Short mmCIF file of C-alpha atoms and ligand atoms in Angstrom, two decimals:
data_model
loop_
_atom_site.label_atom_id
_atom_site.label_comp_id
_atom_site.label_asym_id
_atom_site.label_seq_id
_atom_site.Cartn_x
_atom_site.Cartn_y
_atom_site.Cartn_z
CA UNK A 1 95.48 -93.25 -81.99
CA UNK A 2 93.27 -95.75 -79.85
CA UNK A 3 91.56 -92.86 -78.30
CA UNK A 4 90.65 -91.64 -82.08
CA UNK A 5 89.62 -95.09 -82.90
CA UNK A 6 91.81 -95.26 -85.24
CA UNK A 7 94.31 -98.10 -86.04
CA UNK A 8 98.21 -99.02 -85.98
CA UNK A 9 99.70 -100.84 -88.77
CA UNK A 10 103.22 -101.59 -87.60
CA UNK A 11 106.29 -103.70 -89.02
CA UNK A 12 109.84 -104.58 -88.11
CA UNK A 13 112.88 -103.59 -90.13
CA UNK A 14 116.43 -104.41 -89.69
CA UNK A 15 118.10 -101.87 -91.66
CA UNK A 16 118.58 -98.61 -93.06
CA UNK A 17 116.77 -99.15 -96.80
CA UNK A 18 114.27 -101.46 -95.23
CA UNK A 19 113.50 -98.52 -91.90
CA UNK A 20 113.46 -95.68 -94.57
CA UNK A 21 110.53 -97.64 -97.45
CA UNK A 22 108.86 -98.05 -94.10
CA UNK A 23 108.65 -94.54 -93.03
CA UNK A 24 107.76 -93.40 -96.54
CA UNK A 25 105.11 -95.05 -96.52
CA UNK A 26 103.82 -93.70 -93.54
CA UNK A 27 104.28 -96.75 -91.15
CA UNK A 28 103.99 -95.09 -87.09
CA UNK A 29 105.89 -97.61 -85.36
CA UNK A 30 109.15 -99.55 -86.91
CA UNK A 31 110.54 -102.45 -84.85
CA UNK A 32 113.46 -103.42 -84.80
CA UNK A 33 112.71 -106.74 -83.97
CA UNK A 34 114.74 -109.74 -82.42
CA UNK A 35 113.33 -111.90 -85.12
CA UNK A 36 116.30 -110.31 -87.25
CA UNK A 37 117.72 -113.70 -85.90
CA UNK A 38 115.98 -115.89 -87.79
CA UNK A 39 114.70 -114.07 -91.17
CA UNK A 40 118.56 -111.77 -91.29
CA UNK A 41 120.89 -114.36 -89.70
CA UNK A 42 120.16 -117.16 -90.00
CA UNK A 43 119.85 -118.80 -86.33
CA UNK A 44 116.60 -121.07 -85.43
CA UNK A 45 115.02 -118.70 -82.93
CA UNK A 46 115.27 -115.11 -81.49
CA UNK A 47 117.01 -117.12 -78.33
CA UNK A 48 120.61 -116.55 -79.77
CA UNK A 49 120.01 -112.70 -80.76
CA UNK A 50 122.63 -110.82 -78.68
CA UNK A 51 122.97 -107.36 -77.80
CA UNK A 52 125.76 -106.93 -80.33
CA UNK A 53 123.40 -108.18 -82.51
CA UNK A 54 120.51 -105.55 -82.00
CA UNK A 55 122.67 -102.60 -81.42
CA UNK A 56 124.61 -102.95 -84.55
CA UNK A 57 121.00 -103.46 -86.65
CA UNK A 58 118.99 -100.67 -84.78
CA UNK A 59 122.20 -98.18 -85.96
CA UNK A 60 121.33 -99.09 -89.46
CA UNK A 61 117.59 -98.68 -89.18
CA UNK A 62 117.89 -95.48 -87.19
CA UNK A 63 120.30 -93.50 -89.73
CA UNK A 64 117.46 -93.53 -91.84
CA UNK A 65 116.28 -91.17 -89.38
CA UNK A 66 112.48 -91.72 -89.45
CA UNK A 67 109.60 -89.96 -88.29
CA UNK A 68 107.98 -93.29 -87.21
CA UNK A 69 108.67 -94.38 -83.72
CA UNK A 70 111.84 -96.60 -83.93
CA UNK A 71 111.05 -99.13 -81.26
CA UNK A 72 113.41 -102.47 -80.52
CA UNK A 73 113.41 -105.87 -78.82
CA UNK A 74 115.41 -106.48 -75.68
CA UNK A 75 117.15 -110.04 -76.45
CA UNK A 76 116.89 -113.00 -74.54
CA UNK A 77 118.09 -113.01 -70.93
CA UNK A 78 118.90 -109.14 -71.36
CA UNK A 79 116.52 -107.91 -68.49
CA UNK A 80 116.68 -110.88 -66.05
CA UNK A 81 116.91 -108.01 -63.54
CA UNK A 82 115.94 -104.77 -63.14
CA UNK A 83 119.21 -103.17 -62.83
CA UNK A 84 120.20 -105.40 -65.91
CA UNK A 85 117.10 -104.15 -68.11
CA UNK A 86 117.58 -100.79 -67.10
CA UNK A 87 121.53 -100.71 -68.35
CA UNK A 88 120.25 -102.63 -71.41
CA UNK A 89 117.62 -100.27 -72.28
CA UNK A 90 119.57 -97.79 -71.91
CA UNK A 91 122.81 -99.35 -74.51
CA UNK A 92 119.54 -99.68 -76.98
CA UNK A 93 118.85 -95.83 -77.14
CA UNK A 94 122.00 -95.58 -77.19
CA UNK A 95 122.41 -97.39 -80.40
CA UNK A 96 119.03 -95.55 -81.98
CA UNK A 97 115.68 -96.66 -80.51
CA UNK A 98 113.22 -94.58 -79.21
CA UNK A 99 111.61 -97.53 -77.19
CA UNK A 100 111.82 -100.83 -76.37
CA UNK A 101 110.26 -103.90 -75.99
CA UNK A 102 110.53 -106.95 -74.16
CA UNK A 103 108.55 -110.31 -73.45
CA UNK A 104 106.29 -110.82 -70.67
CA UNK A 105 103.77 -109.50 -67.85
CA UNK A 106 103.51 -109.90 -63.82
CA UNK A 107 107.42 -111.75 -64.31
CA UNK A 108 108.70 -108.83 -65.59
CA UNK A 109 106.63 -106.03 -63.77
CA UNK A 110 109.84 -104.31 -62.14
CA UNK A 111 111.97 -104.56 -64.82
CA UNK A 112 109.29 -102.14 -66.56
CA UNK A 113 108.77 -100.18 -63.91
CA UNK A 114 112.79 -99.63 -64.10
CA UNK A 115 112.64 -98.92 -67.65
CA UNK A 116 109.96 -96.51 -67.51
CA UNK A 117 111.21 -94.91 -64.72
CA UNK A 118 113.91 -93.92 -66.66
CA UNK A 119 112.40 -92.31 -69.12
CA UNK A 120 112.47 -94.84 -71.85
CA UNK A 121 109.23 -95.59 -73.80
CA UNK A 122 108.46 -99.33 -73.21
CA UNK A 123 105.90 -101.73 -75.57
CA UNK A 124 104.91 -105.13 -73.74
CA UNK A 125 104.39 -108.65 -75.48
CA UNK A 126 102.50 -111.51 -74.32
CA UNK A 127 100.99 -114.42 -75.64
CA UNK A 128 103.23 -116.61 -77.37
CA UNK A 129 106.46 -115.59 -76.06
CA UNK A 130 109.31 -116.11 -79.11
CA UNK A 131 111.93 -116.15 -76.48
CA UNK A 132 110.72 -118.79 -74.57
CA UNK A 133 110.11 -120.99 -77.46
CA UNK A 134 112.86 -123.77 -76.16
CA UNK A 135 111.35 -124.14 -73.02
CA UNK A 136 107.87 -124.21 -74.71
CA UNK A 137 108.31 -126.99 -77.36
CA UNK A 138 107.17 -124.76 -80.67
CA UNK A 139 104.76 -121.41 -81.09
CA UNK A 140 101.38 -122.35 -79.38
CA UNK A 141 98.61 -120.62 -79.09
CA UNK A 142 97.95 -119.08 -76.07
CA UNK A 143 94.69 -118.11 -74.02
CA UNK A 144 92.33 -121.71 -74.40
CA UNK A 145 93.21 -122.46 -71.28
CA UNK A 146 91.24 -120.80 -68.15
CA UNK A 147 93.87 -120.26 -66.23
CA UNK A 148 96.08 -118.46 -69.47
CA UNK A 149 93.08 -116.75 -70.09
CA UNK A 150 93.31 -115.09 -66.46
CA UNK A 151 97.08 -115.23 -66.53
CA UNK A 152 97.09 -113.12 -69.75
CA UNK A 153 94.82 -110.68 -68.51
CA UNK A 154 96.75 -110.24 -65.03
CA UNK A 155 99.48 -109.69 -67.42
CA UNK A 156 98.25 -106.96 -69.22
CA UNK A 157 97.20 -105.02 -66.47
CA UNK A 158 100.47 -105.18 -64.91
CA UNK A 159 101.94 -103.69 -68.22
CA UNK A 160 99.62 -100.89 -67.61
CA UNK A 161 100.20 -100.56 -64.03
CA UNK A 162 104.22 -100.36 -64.75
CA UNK A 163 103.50 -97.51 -67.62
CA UNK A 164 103.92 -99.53 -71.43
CA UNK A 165 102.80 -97.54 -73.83
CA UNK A 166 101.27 -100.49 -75.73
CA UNK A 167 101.02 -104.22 -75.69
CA UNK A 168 102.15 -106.67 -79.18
CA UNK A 169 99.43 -109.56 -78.78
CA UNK A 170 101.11 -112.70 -80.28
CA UNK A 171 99.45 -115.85 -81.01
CA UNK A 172 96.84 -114.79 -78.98
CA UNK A 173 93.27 -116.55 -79.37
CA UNK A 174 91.08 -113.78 -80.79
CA UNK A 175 88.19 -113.80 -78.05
CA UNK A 176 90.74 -112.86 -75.61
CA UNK A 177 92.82 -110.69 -77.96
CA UNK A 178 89.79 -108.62 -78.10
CA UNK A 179 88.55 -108.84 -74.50
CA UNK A 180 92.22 -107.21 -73.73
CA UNK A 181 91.88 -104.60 -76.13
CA UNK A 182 88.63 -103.37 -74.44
CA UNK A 183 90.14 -103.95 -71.14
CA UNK A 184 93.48 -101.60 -71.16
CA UNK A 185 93.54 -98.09 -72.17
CA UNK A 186 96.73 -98.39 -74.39
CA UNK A 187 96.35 -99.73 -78.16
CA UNK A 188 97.39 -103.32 -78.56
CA UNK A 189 99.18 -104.52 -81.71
CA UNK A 190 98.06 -108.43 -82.81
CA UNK A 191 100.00 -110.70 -84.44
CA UNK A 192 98.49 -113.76 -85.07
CA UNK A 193 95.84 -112.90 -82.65
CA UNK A 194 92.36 -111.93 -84.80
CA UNK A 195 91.09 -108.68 -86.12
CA UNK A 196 90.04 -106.81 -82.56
CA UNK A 197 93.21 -105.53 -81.89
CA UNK A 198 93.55 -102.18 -81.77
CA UNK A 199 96.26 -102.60 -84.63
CA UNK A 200 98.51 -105.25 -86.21
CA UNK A 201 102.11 -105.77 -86.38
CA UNK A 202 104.30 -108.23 -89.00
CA UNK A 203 107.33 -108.84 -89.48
CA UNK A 204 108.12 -107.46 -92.95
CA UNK A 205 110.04 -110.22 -94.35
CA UNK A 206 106.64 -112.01 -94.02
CA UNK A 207 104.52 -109.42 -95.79
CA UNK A 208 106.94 -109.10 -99.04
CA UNK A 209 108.56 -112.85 -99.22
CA UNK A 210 111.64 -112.27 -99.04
CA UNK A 211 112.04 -114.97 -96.16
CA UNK A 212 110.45 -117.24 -98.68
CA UNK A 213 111.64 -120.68 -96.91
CA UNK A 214 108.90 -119.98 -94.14
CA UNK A 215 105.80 -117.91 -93.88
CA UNK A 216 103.62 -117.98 -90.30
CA UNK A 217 100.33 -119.40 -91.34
CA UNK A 218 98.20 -116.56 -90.07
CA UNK A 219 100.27 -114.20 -92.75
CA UNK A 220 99.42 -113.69 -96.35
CA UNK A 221 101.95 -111.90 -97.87
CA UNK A 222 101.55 -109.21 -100.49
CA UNK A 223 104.36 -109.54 -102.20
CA UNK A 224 106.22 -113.23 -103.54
CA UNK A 225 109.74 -110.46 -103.80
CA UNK A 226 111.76 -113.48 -103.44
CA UNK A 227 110.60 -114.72 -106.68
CA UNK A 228 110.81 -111.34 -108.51
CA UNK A 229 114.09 -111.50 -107.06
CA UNK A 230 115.03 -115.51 -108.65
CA UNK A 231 113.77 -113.95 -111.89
CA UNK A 232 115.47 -110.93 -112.10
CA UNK A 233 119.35 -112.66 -110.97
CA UNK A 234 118.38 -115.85 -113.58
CA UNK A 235 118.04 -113.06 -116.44
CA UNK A 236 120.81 -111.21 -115.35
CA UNK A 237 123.19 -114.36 -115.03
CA UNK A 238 121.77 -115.77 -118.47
CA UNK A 239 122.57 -112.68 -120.20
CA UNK A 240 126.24 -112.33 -118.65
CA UNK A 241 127.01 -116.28 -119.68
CA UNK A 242 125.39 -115.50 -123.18
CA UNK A 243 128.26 -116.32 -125.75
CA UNK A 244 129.35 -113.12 -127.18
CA UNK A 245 128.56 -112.62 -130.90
CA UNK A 246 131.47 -112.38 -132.85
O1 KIV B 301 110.73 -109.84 -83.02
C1 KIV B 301 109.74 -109.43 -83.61
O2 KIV B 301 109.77 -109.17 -84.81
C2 KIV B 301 108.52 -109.26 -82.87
C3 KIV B 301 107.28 -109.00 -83.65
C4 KIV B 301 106.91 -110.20 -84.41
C5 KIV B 301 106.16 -108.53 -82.82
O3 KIV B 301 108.51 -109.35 -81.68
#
């Protein structure tokens, strides 16, 4: 698609109904994304995502089957090691995914390499990294600096070095979002990070409201579905408590 010029919209599902409205509509790439933590279970941060956790979602969203590339997040301290990404990676396709993703650059170069290796599609992310978010003090955003201008750069040419297939750009400041995008040969996917990428990705709960208690400022959704939702269950209930006529 990058070599046609032409650009990626992707989004995350969770499930099978969500994964299969997705692929109707002709969405490429699906991710399964470990921000199911926060917007389908509740927790504060991808950090307490476990592998449980993804396999049992990316079964849902892959027995809808789709045509789009079902891609999905490695959690948190799953690929501290090569050997441990590798067997990780591999328990993911097990469950359904077609690729994976995981969070970082140079720190993470032969974990890739392992992954790819192995057959196993593999997306980078860098920017604002969601699993480091403790360590970090809140989402920042990331490339203002000189040196994490160079440092993201370095990163993304490691990705390319160790074979990703693409690169999610998150929080991202869009002068170096863009000056990445004409730098790599493989499309990158913004979030947060400007209109130069060579697509964008969201996390769907964002796009339709149904995660109404927080929206990312850089989103605006299409959809308030959470109050469609109120509306339609306050009918419903009023019409169930109704007195019956006698
Ligand atoms: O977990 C996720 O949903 C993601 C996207 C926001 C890119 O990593």
């Amino acid at each position: 698609m990058k070599a046609r010029g032409e650009r990626v919209a992707a989004l995350t599902a969770y499930d099978y109904p969500m994964t299969r409205l997705l692929d109707e509509t002709g969405i490429p790439l699906i991710l399964v994304g470990d921000s199911l933590g926060m917007v389908m279970l509740g927790y504060p941060d991808t950090t307490c995502v476990t592998m449980a956790e993804m396999e049992h979602h990316i079964r849902a969203a892959a027995r809808a089957k789709p045509r789009a590339l079902l891609a999905a997040d490695m959690p948190y301290r799953s690929y501290d090691t090569p050997a441990a990404a590798l067997e990780n990676a591999r328990r993911l396709v097990a469950a359904g995914a077609e690729a994976v993703k995981a969070e970082g650059g140079c720190a993470i170069r032969d974990q890739v390499r392992a992954i790819v290796a192995a057959g196993i599609p593999y997306l980078g992310h860098l920017g604002m990294l969601p699993q480091s978010v403790r360590e970090e003090g809140g989402y920042h955003i990331k490339g203002r600096k000189e040196a994490e201008h160079e440092a993201l750069l370095a990163d993304a040419r490691a990705l390319v070095e160790a074979g990703a297939f693409g690169i999610v750009l998150e929080l991202v400041t869009p002068a170096v979002a863009r000056e990445i995008t004409q730098n790599v040969p493989i499309p990158t996917l913004g979030i947060g990070s400007g209109a130069d990428c060579d697509g964008q990705i969201l996390v769907i709960n964002d796009l339709v409201g149904t995660f109404p208690w927080f929206t990312p400022r850089f989103v605006k959704p299409k959809l308030q579905a959470a109050e469609q939702m109120r509306a339609a269950i306050r009918q419903w209930r009023l019409e169930v408590e109704k007195p019956p006529v006698m």
